[in-house]
Tab-separated table of C-alpha atoms in Angstrom:
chain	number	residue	atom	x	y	z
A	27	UNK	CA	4.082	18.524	-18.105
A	28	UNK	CA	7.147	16.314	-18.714
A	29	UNK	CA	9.147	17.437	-21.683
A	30	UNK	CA	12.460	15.850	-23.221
A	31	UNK	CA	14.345	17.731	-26.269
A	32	UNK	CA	17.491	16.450	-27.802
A	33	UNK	CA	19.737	19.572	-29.166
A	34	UNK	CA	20.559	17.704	-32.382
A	35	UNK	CA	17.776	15.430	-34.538
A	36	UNK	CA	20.884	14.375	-36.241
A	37	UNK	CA	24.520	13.731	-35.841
A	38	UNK	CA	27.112	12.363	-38.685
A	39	UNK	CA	30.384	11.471	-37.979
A	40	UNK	CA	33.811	9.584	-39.085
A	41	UNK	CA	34.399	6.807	-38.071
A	42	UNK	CA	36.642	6.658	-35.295
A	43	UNK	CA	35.707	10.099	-33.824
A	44	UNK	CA	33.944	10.476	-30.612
A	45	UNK	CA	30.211	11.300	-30.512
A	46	UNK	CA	28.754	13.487	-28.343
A	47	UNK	CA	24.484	13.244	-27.965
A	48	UNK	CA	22.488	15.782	-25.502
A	49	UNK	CA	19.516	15.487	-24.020
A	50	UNK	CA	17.417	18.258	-21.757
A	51	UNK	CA	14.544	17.304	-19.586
A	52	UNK	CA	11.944	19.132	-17.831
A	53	UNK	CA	10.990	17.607	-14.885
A	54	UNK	CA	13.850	18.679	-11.920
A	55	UNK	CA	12.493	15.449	-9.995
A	56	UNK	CA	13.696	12.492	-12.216
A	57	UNK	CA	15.376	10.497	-10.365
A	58	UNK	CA	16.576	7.971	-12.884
A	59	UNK	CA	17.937	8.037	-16.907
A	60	UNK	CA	18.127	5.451	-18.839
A	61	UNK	CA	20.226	5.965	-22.846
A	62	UNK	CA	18.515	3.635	-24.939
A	63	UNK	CA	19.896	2.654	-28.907
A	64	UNK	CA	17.240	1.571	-31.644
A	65	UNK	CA	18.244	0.705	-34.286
A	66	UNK	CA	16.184	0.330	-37.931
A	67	UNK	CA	13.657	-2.533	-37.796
A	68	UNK	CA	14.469	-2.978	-33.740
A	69	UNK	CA	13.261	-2.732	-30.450
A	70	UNK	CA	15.191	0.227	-27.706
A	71	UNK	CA	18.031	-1.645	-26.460
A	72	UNK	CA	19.785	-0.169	-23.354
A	73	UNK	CA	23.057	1.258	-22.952
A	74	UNK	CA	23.627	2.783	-20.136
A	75	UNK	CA	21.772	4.189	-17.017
A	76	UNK	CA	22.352	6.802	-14.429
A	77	UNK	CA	21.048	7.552	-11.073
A	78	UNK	CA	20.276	11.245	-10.315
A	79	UNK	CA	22.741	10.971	-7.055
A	80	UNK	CA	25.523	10.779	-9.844
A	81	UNK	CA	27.027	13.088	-12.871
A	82	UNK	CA	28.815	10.563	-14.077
A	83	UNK	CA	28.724	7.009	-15.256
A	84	UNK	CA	31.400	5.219	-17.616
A	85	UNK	CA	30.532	1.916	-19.619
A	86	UNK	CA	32.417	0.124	-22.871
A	87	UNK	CA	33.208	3.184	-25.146
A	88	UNK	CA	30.233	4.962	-23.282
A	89	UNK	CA	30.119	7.459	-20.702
A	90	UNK	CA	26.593	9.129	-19.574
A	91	UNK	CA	27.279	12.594	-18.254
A	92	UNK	CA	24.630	14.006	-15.785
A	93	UNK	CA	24.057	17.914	-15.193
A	94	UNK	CA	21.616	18.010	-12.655
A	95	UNK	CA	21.418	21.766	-12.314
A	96	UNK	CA	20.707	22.713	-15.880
A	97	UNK	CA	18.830	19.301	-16.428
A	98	UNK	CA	20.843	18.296	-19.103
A	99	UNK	CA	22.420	14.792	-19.434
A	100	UNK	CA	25.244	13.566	-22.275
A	101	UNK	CA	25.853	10.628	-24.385
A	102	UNK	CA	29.475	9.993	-25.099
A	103	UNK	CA	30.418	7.463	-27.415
A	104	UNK	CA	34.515	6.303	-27.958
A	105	UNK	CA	35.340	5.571	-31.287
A	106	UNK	CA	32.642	5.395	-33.217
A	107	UNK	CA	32.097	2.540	-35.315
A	108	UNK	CA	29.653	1.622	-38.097
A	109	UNK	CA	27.200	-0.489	-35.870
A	110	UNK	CA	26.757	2.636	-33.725
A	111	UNK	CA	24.838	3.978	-36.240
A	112	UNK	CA	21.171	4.190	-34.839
A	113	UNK	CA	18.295	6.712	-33.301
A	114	UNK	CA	19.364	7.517	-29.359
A	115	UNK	CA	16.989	8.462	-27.075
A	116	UNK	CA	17.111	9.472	-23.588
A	117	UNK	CA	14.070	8.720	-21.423
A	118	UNK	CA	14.339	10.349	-18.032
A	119	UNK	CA	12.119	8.659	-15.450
A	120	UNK	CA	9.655	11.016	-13.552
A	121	UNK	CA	6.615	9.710	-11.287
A	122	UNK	CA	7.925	6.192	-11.973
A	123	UNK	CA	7.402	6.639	-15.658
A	124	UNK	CA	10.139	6.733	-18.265
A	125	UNK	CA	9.475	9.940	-20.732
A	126	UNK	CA	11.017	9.273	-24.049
A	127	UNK	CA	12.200	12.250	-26.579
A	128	UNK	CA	12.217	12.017	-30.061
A	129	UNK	CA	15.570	10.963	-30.487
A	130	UNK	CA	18.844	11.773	-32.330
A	131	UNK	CA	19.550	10.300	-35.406
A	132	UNK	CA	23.347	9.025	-35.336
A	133	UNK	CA	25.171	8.418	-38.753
A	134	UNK	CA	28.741	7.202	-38.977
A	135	UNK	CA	30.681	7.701	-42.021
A	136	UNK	CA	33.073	5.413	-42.923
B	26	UNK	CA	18.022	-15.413	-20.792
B	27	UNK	CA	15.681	-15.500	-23.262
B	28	UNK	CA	14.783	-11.456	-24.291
B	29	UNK	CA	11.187	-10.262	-24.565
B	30	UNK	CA	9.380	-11.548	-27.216
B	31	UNK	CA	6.112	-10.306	-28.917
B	32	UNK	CA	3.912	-11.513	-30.894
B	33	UNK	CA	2.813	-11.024	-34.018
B	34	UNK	CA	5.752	-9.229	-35.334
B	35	UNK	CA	3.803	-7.982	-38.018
B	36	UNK	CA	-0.237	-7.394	-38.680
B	37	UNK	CA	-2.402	-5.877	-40.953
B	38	UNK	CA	-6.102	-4.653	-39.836
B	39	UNK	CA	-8.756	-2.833	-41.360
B	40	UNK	CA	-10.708	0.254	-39.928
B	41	UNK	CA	-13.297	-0.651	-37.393
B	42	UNK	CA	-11.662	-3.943	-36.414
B	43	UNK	CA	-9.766	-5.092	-32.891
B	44	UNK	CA	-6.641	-6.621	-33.036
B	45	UNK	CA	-4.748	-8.294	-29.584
B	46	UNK	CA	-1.208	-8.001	-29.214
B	47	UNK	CA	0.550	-10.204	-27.314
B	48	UNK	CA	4.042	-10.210	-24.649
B	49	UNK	CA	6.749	-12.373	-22.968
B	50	UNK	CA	8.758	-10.777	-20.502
B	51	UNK	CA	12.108	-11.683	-19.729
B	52	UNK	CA	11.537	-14.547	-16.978
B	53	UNK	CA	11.611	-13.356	-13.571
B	54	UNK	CA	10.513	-9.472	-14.293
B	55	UNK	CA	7.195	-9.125	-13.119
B	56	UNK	CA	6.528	-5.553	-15.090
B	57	UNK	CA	5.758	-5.186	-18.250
B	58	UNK	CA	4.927	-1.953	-20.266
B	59	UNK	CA	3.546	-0.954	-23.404
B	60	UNK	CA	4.633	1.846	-26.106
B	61	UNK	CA	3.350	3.326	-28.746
B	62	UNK	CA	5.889	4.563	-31.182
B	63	UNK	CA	5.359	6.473	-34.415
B	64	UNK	CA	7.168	8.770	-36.734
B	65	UNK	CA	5.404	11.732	-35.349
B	66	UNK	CA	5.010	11.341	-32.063
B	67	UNK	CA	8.354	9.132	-31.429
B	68	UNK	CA	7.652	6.135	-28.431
B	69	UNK	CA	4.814	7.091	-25.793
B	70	UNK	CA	3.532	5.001	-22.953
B	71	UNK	CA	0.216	3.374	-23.518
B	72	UNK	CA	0.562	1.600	-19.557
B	73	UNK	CA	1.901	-0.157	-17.075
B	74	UNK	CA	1.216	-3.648	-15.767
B	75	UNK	CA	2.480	-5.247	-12.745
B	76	UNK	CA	1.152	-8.469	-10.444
B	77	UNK	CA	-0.965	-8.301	-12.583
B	78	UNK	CA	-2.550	-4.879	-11.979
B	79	UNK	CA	-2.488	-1.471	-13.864
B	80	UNK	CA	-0.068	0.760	-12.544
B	81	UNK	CA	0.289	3.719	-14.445
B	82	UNK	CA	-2.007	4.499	-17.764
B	83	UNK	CA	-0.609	6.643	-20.774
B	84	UNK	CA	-3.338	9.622	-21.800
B	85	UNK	CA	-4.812	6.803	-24.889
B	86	UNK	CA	-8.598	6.479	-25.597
B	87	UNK	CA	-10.279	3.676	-24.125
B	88	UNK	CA	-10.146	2.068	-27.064
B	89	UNK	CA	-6.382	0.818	-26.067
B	90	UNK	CA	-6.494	-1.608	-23.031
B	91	UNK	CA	-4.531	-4.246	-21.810
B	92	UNK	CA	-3.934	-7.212	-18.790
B	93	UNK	CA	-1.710	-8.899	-17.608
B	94	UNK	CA	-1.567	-12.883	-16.939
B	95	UNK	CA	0.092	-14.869	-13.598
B	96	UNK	CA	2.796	-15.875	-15.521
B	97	UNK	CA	3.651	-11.683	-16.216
B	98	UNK	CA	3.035	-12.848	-19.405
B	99	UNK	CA	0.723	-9.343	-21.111
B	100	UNK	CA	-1.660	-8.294	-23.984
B	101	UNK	CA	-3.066	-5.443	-25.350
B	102	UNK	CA	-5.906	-5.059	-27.151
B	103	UNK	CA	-7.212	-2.344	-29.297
B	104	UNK	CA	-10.647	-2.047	-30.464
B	105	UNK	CA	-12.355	-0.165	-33.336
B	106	UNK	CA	-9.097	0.571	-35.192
B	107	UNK	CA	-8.221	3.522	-36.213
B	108	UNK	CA	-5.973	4.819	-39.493
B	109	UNK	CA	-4.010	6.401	-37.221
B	110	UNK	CA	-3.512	3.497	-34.830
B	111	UNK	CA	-0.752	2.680	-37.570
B	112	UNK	CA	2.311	1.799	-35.457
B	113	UNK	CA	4.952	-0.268	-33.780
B	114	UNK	CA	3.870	-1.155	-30.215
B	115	UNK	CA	6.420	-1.989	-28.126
B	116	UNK	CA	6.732	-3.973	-24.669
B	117	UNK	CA	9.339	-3.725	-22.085
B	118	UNK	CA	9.239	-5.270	-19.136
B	119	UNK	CA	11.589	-4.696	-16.033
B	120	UNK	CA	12.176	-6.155	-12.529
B	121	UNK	CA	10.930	-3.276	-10.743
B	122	UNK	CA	13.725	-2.932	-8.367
B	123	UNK	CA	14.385	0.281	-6.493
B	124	UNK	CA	15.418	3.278	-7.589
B	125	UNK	CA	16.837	1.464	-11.127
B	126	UNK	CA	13.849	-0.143	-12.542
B	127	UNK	CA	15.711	-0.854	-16.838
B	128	UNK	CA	13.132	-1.930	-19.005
B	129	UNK	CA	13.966	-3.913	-21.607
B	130	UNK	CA	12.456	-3.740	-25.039
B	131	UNK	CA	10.965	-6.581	-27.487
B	132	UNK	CA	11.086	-6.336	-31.018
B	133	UNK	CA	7.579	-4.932	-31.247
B	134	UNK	CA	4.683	-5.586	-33.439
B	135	UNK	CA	4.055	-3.273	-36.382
B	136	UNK	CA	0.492	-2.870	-36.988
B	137	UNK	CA	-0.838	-1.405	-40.474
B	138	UNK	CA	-4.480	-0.430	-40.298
B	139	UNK	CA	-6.174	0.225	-43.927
């Protein structure tokens, strides 16, 4: 069945330093990826999305990163401030349902 | 554009009771979806309503059901609560466009069952 695994439970970092979050999925026929940010208290709210035609997608101080061939997609965030701190999941969408890991746990140090 | 909104945002339930959750989409997204998220077993989909029809159903007991109204507008209900039915349920709803179908997440109700 459909599995997603992030590499690191939880990331800390300085303030100003670029995070990186990973993600591997399972299923080689997902066909869409969606980063989502919750924060404590909060619903998922999105960040950014990728199409599986694509290994690369840039937003505001985010850029997804897509590795089709060793089903692995990245979460880069710019400068990381204080209000990034939150639990990032990746939900790769497979049979028109999106398949949510457990997430990683990011904590920025001021 | 108003977000999606669910209600209660809180709830406390005994063992043995039902308890109906309710959900607003965004206006204009016809799907909505509900998630069960705990500590455990992090957010997993319960199912999948759109027009008003189940689409896709999460591997719950039949205890967990749901429907959706004309106005997209959705509820679940669970019946004969369980301890372990403890959670924040979550509904997203999307505009089911394509190939890039974003859902978009309320706040979620957290249910407590003692």
């Amino acid at each position: 069945g459909e599995s997603v695994g992030l590499h690191l439970p939880t990331l800390s970092v300085q303030e100003g330093d670029n995070s990186i979050i990973n993600c591997a999925y399972s299923n080689s026929a997902s066909d869409y990826f969606i980063w989502y940010k919750q924060e404590s208290g909060k619903g998922p709210q999105f960040i950014i999305d990728i199409r599986s035609n694509m290994d690369k997608r840039q937003g505001q101080r985010v850029t997804v990163l897509l590795n089709k061939t060793v089903k692995h997609l990245s979460l880069q965030i710019a400068a990381t401030q204080p209000g990034d701190s939150a639990v990032y999941f990746c939900a790769p969408r497979s049979q028109g349902n999106l398949i949510f890991g457990k997430g990683t746990k990011l904590s920025v140090k001021p | 554009k108003a977000g999606v909104t669910q209600t209660p945002r809180y709830l406390i339930k005994t063992r043995g009771q039902q308890v109906t959750l309710s959900c607003s989409p965004i206006s204009g997204h016809r799907s909505v979806s509900w998630y069960q998220q705990t500590p455990g077993q992090g957010l997993q989909f319960l199912f999948e309503y759109f027009s008003e029809t189940q689409r896709n159903k999460g591997n719950f007991p039949g205890r967990f059901s749901g429907r959706q109204f004309s106005n997209s507008r959705s509820e679940m209900n669970v019946s004969t609560l369980e301890l372990g039915d403890s959670a924040l349920y979550l509904c997203a709803s999307s505009l089911r466009t394509g190939v890039e179908e974003t859902q978009y997440f309320g706040p979620g109700t957290r249910l407590l069952v003692l």
